[in-house]
Each structure stands twice: as structure tokens, then as C-alpha cells.
PDB file of C-alpha atoms in Angstrom:
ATOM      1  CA  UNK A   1      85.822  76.219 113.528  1.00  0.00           C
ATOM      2  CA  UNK A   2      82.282  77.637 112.524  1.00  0.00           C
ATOM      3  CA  UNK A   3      80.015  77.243 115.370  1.00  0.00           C
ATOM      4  CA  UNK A   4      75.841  75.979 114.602  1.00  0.00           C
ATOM      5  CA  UNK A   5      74.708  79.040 114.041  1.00  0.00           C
ATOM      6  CA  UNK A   6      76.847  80.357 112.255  1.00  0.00           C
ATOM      7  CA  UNK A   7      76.987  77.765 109.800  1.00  0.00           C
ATOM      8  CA  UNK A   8      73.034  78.049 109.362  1.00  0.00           C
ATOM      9  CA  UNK A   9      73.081  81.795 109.433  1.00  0.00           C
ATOM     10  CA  UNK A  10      75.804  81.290 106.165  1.00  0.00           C
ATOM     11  CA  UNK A  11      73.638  79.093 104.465  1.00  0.00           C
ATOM     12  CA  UNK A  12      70.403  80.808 104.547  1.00  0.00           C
ATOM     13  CA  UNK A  13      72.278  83.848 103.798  1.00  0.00           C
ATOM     14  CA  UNK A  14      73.987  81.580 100.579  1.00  0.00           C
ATOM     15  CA  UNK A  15      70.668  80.218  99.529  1.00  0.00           C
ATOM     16  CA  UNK A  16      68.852  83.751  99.753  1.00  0.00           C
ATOM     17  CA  UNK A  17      71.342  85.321  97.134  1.00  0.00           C
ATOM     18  CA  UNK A  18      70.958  82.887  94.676  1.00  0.00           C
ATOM     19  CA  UNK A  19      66.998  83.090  94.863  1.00  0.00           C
ATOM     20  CA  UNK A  20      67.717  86.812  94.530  1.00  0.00           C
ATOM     21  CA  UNK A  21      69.557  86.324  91.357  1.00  0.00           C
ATOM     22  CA  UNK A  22      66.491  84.345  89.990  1.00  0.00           C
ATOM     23  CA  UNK A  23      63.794  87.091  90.969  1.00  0.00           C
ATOM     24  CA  UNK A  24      61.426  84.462  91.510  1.00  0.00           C
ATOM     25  CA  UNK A  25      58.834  83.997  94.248  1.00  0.00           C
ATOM     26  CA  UNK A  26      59.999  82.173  97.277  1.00  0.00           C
ATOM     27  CA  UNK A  27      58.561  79.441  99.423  1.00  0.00           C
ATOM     28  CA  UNK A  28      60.381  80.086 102.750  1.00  0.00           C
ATOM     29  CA  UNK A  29      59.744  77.892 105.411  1.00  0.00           C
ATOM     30  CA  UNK A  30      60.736  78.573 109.971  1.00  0.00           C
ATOM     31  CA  UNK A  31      60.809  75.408 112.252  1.00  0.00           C
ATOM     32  CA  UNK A  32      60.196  75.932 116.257  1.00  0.00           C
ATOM     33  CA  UNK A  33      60.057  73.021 118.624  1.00  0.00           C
ATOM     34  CA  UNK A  34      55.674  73.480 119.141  1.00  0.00           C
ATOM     35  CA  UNK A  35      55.294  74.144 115.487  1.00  0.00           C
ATOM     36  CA  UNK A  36      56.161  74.886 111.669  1.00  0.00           C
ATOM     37  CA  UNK A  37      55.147  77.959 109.007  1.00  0.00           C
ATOM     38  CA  UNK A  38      55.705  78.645 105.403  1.00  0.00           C
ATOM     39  CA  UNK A  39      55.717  81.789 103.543  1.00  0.00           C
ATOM     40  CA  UNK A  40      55.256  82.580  99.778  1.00  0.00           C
ATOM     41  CA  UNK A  41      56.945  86.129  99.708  1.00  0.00           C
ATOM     42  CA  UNK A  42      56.978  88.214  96.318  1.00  0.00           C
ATOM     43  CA  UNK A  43      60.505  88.698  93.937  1.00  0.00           C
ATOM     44  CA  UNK A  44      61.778  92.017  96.043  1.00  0.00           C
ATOM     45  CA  UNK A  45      61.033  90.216  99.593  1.00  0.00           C
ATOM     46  CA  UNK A  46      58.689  93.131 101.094  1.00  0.00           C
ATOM     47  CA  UNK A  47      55.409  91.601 100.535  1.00  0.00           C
ATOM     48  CA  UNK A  48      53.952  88.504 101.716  1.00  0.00           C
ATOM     49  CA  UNK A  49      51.632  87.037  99.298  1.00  0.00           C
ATOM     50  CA  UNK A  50      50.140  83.554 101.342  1.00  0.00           C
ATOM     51  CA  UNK A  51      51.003  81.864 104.316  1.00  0.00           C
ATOM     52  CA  UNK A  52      50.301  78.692 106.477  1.00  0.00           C
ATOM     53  CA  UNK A  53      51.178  77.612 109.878  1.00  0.00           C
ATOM     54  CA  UNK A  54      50.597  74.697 112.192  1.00  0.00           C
ATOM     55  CA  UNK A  55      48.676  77.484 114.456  1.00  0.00           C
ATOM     56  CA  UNK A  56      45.912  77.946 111.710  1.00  0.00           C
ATOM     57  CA  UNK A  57      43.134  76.285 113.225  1.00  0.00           C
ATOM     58  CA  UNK A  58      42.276  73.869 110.136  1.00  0.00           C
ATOM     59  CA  UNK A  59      45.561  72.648 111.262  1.00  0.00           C
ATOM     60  CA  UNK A  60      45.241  72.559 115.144  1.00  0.00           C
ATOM     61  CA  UNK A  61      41.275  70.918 114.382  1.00  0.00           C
ATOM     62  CA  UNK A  62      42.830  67.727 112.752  1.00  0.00           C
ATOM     63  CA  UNK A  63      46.191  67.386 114.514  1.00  0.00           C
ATOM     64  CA  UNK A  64      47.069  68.833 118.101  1.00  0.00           C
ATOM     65  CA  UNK A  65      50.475  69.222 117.763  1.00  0.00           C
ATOM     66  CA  UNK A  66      52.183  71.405 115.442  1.00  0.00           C
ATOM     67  CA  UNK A  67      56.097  69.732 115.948  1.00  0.00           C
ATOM     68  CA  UNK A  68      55.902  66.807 113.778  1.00  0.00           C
ATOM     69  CA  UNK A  69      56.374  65.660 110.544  1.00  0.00           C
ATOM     70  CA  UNK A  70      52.947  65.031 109.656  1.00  0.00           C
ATOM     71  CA  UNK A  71      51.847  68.987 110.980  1.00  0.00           C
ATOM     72  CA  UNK A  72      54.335  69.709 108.438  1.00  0.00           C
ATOM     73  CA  UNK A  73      53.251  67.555 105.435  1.00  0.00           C
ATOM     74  CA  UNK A  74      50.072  69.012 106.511  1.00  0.00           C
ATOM     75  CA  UNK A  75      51.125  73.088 106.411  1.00  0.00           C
ATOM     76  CA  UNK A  76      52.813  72.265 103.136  1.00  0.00           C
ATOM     77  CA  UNK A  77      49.988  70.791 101.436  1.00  0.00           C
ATOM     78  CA  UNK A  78      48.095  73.816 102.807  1.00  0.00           C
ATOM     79  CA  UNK A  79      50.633  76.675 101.700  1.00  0.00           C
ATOM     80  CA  UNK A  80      50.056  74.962  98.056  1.00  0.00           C
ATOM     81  CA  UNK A  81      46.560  75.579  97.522  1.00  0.00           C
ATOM     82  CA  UNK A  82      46.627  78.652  98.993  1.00  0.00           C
ATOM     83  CA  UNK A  83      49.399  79.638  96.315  1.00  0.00           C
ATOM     84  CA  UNK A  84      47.345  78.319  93.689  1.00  0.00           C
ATOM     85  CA  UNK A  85      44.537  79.897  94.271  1.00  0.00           C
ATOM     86  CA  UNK A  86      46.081  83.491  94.149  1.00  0.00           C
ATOM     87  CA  UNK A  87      47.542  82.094  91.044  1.00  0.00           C
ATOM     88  CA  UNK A  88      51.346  81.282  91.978  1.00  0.00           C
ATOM     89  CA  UNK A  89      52.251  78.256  90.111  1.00  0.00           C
ATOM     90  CA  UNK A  90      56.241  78.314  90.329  1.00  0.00           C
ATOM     91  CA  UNK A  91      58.642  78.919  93.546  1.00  0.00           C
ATOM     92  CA  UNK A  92      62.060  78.860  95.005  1.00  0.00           C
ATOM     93  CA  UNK A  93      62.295  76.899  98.073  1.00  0.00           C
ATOM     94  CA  UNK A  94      64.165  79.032 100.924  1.00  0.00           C
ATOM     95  CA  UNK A  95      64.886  76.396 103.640  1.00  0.00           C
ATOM     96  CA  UNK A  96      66.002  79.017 105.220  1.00  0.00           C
ATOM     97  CA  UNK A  97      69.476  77.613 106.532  1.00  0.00           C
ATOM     98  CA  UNK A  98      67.935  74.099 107.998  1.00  0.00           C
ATOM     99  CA  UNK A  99      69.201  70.476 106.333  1.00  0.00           C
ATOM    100  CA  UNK A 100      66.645  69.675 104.230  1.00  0.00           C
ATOM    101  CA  UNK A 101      65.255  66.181 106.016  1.00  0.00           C
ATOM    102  CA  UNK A 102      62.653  65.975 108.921  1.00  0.00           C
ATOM    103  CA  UNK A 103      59.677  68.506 108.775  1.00  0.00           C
ATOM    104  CA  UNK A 104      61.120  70.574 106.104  1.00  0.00           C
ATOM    105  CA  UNK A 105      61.485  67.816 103.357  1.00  0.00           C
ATOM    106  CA  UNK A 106      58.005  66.666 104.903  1.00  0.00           C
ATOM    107  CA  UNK A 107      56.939  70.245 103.848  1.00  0.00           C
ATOM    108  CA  UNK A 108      58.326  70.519 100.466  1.00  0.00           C
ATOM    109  CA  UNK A 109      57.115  67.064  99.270  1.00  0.00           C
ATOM    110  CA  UNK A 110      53.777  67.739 100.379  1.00  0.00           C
ATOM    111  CA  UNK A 111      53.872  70.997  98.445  1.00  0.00           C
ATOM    112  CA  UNK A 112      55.198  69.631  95.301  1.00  0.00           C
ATOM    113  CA  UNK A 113      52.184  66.845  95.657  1.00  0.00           C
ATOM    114  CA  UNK A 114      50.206  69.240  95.957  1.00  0.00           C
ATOM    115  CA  UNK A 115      50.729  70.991  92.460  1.00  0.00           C
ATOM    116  CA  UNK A 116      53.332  73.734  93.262  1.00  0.00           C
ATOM    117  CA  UNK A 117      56.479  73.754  91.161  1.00  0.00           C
ATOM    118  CA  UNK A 118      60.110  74.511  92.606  1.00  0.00           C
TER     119      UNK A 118
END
């Protein structure tokens, strides 16, 4: 029997190689119980090009807690502009291992709304 982590740990590490196979720009997302962040890290994975968190304090200013869906709707619109504006128009999504429902669909819905392609 695979334990939890485990089974997260294989499907990150599944979803990571086949984003690696694309060489495309990846939108990877981290969940905590206080709060939510998103990356936009380049083809090779050593440089972090934008980034958004329910600690920035545009965030914190219009909602106090950084746990819930709508923090995440909000970091995910938030990660999109900032990817459009240094010109990224087209990413993979790296949920990183976690079911996509909750924050992180929250997340990449608001993204896509928000003009960036997966």
C-alpha cells in the first residue's frame, strides 16, 4: 500500500517529467494551511521568472487570510498579470502533486481568466 506522501511525492515527480519533455515554462503552485504561492519558473527549472503569494501585501490589504479559496483565485489572477507583463503568454501547470480541486483549481481558473494559456 502507498502511503499519502508517497503517492503525492510520485505524482509531482510524474507530472514534472512530462513538463520536462515539453521544455515549456511552468506555473507551479505550494499550498500551506495560512496560505498559497505560485511560481512561473523558466524551461531548465533554475530561474524563477515571477511569483505571487497570499503574503504579498496587495493580497494581505484586501483579504486577511491567505488559506482560502478566494486568497487563491486572488494569487492566481495576480501570478497572470505579472506573467504577462514580462511577456509569458503560455505555461504548464505543475500542481505539484495536489488533486486539482479546492485552492489549486481556484488558482488555475483564475489564471486562465486572467489571459494566461496552459
Amino acid at each position: 500500500m502507498i502511503r499519502k506522501k508517497q503517492a503525492h511525492l510520485r505524482r509531482a515527480k510524474q507530472t514534472r517529467a512530462r513538463i520536462a519533455e515539453q521544455t515549456a515554462l511552468r506555473l507551479t503552485v505550494h499550498r500551506s494551511n495560512l496560505h498559497i504561492y505560485a511560481q512561473v519558473i523558466d524551461a531548465t527549472g533554475s530561474k524563477v521568472i515571477v511569483s505571487a503569494s497570499s503574503l504579498d501585501k496587495e493580497v494581505r490589504a484586501e483579504l486577511p487570510n491567505g488559506g482560502n479559496v478566494k486568497a487563491a483565485a486572488l494569487v492566481g489572477k495576480r501570478i497572470a498579470e505579472k506573467a504577462r507583463a514580462k511577456g509569458v503568454e503560455a505555461v504548464a501547470f505543475d500542481r505539484a502533486g495536489y488533486q486539482y480541486h479546492g485552492r489549486v483549481k481556484a488558482l488555475a481558473e483564475a489564471a486562465r481568466e486572467a489571459g494566461l494559456q496552459f
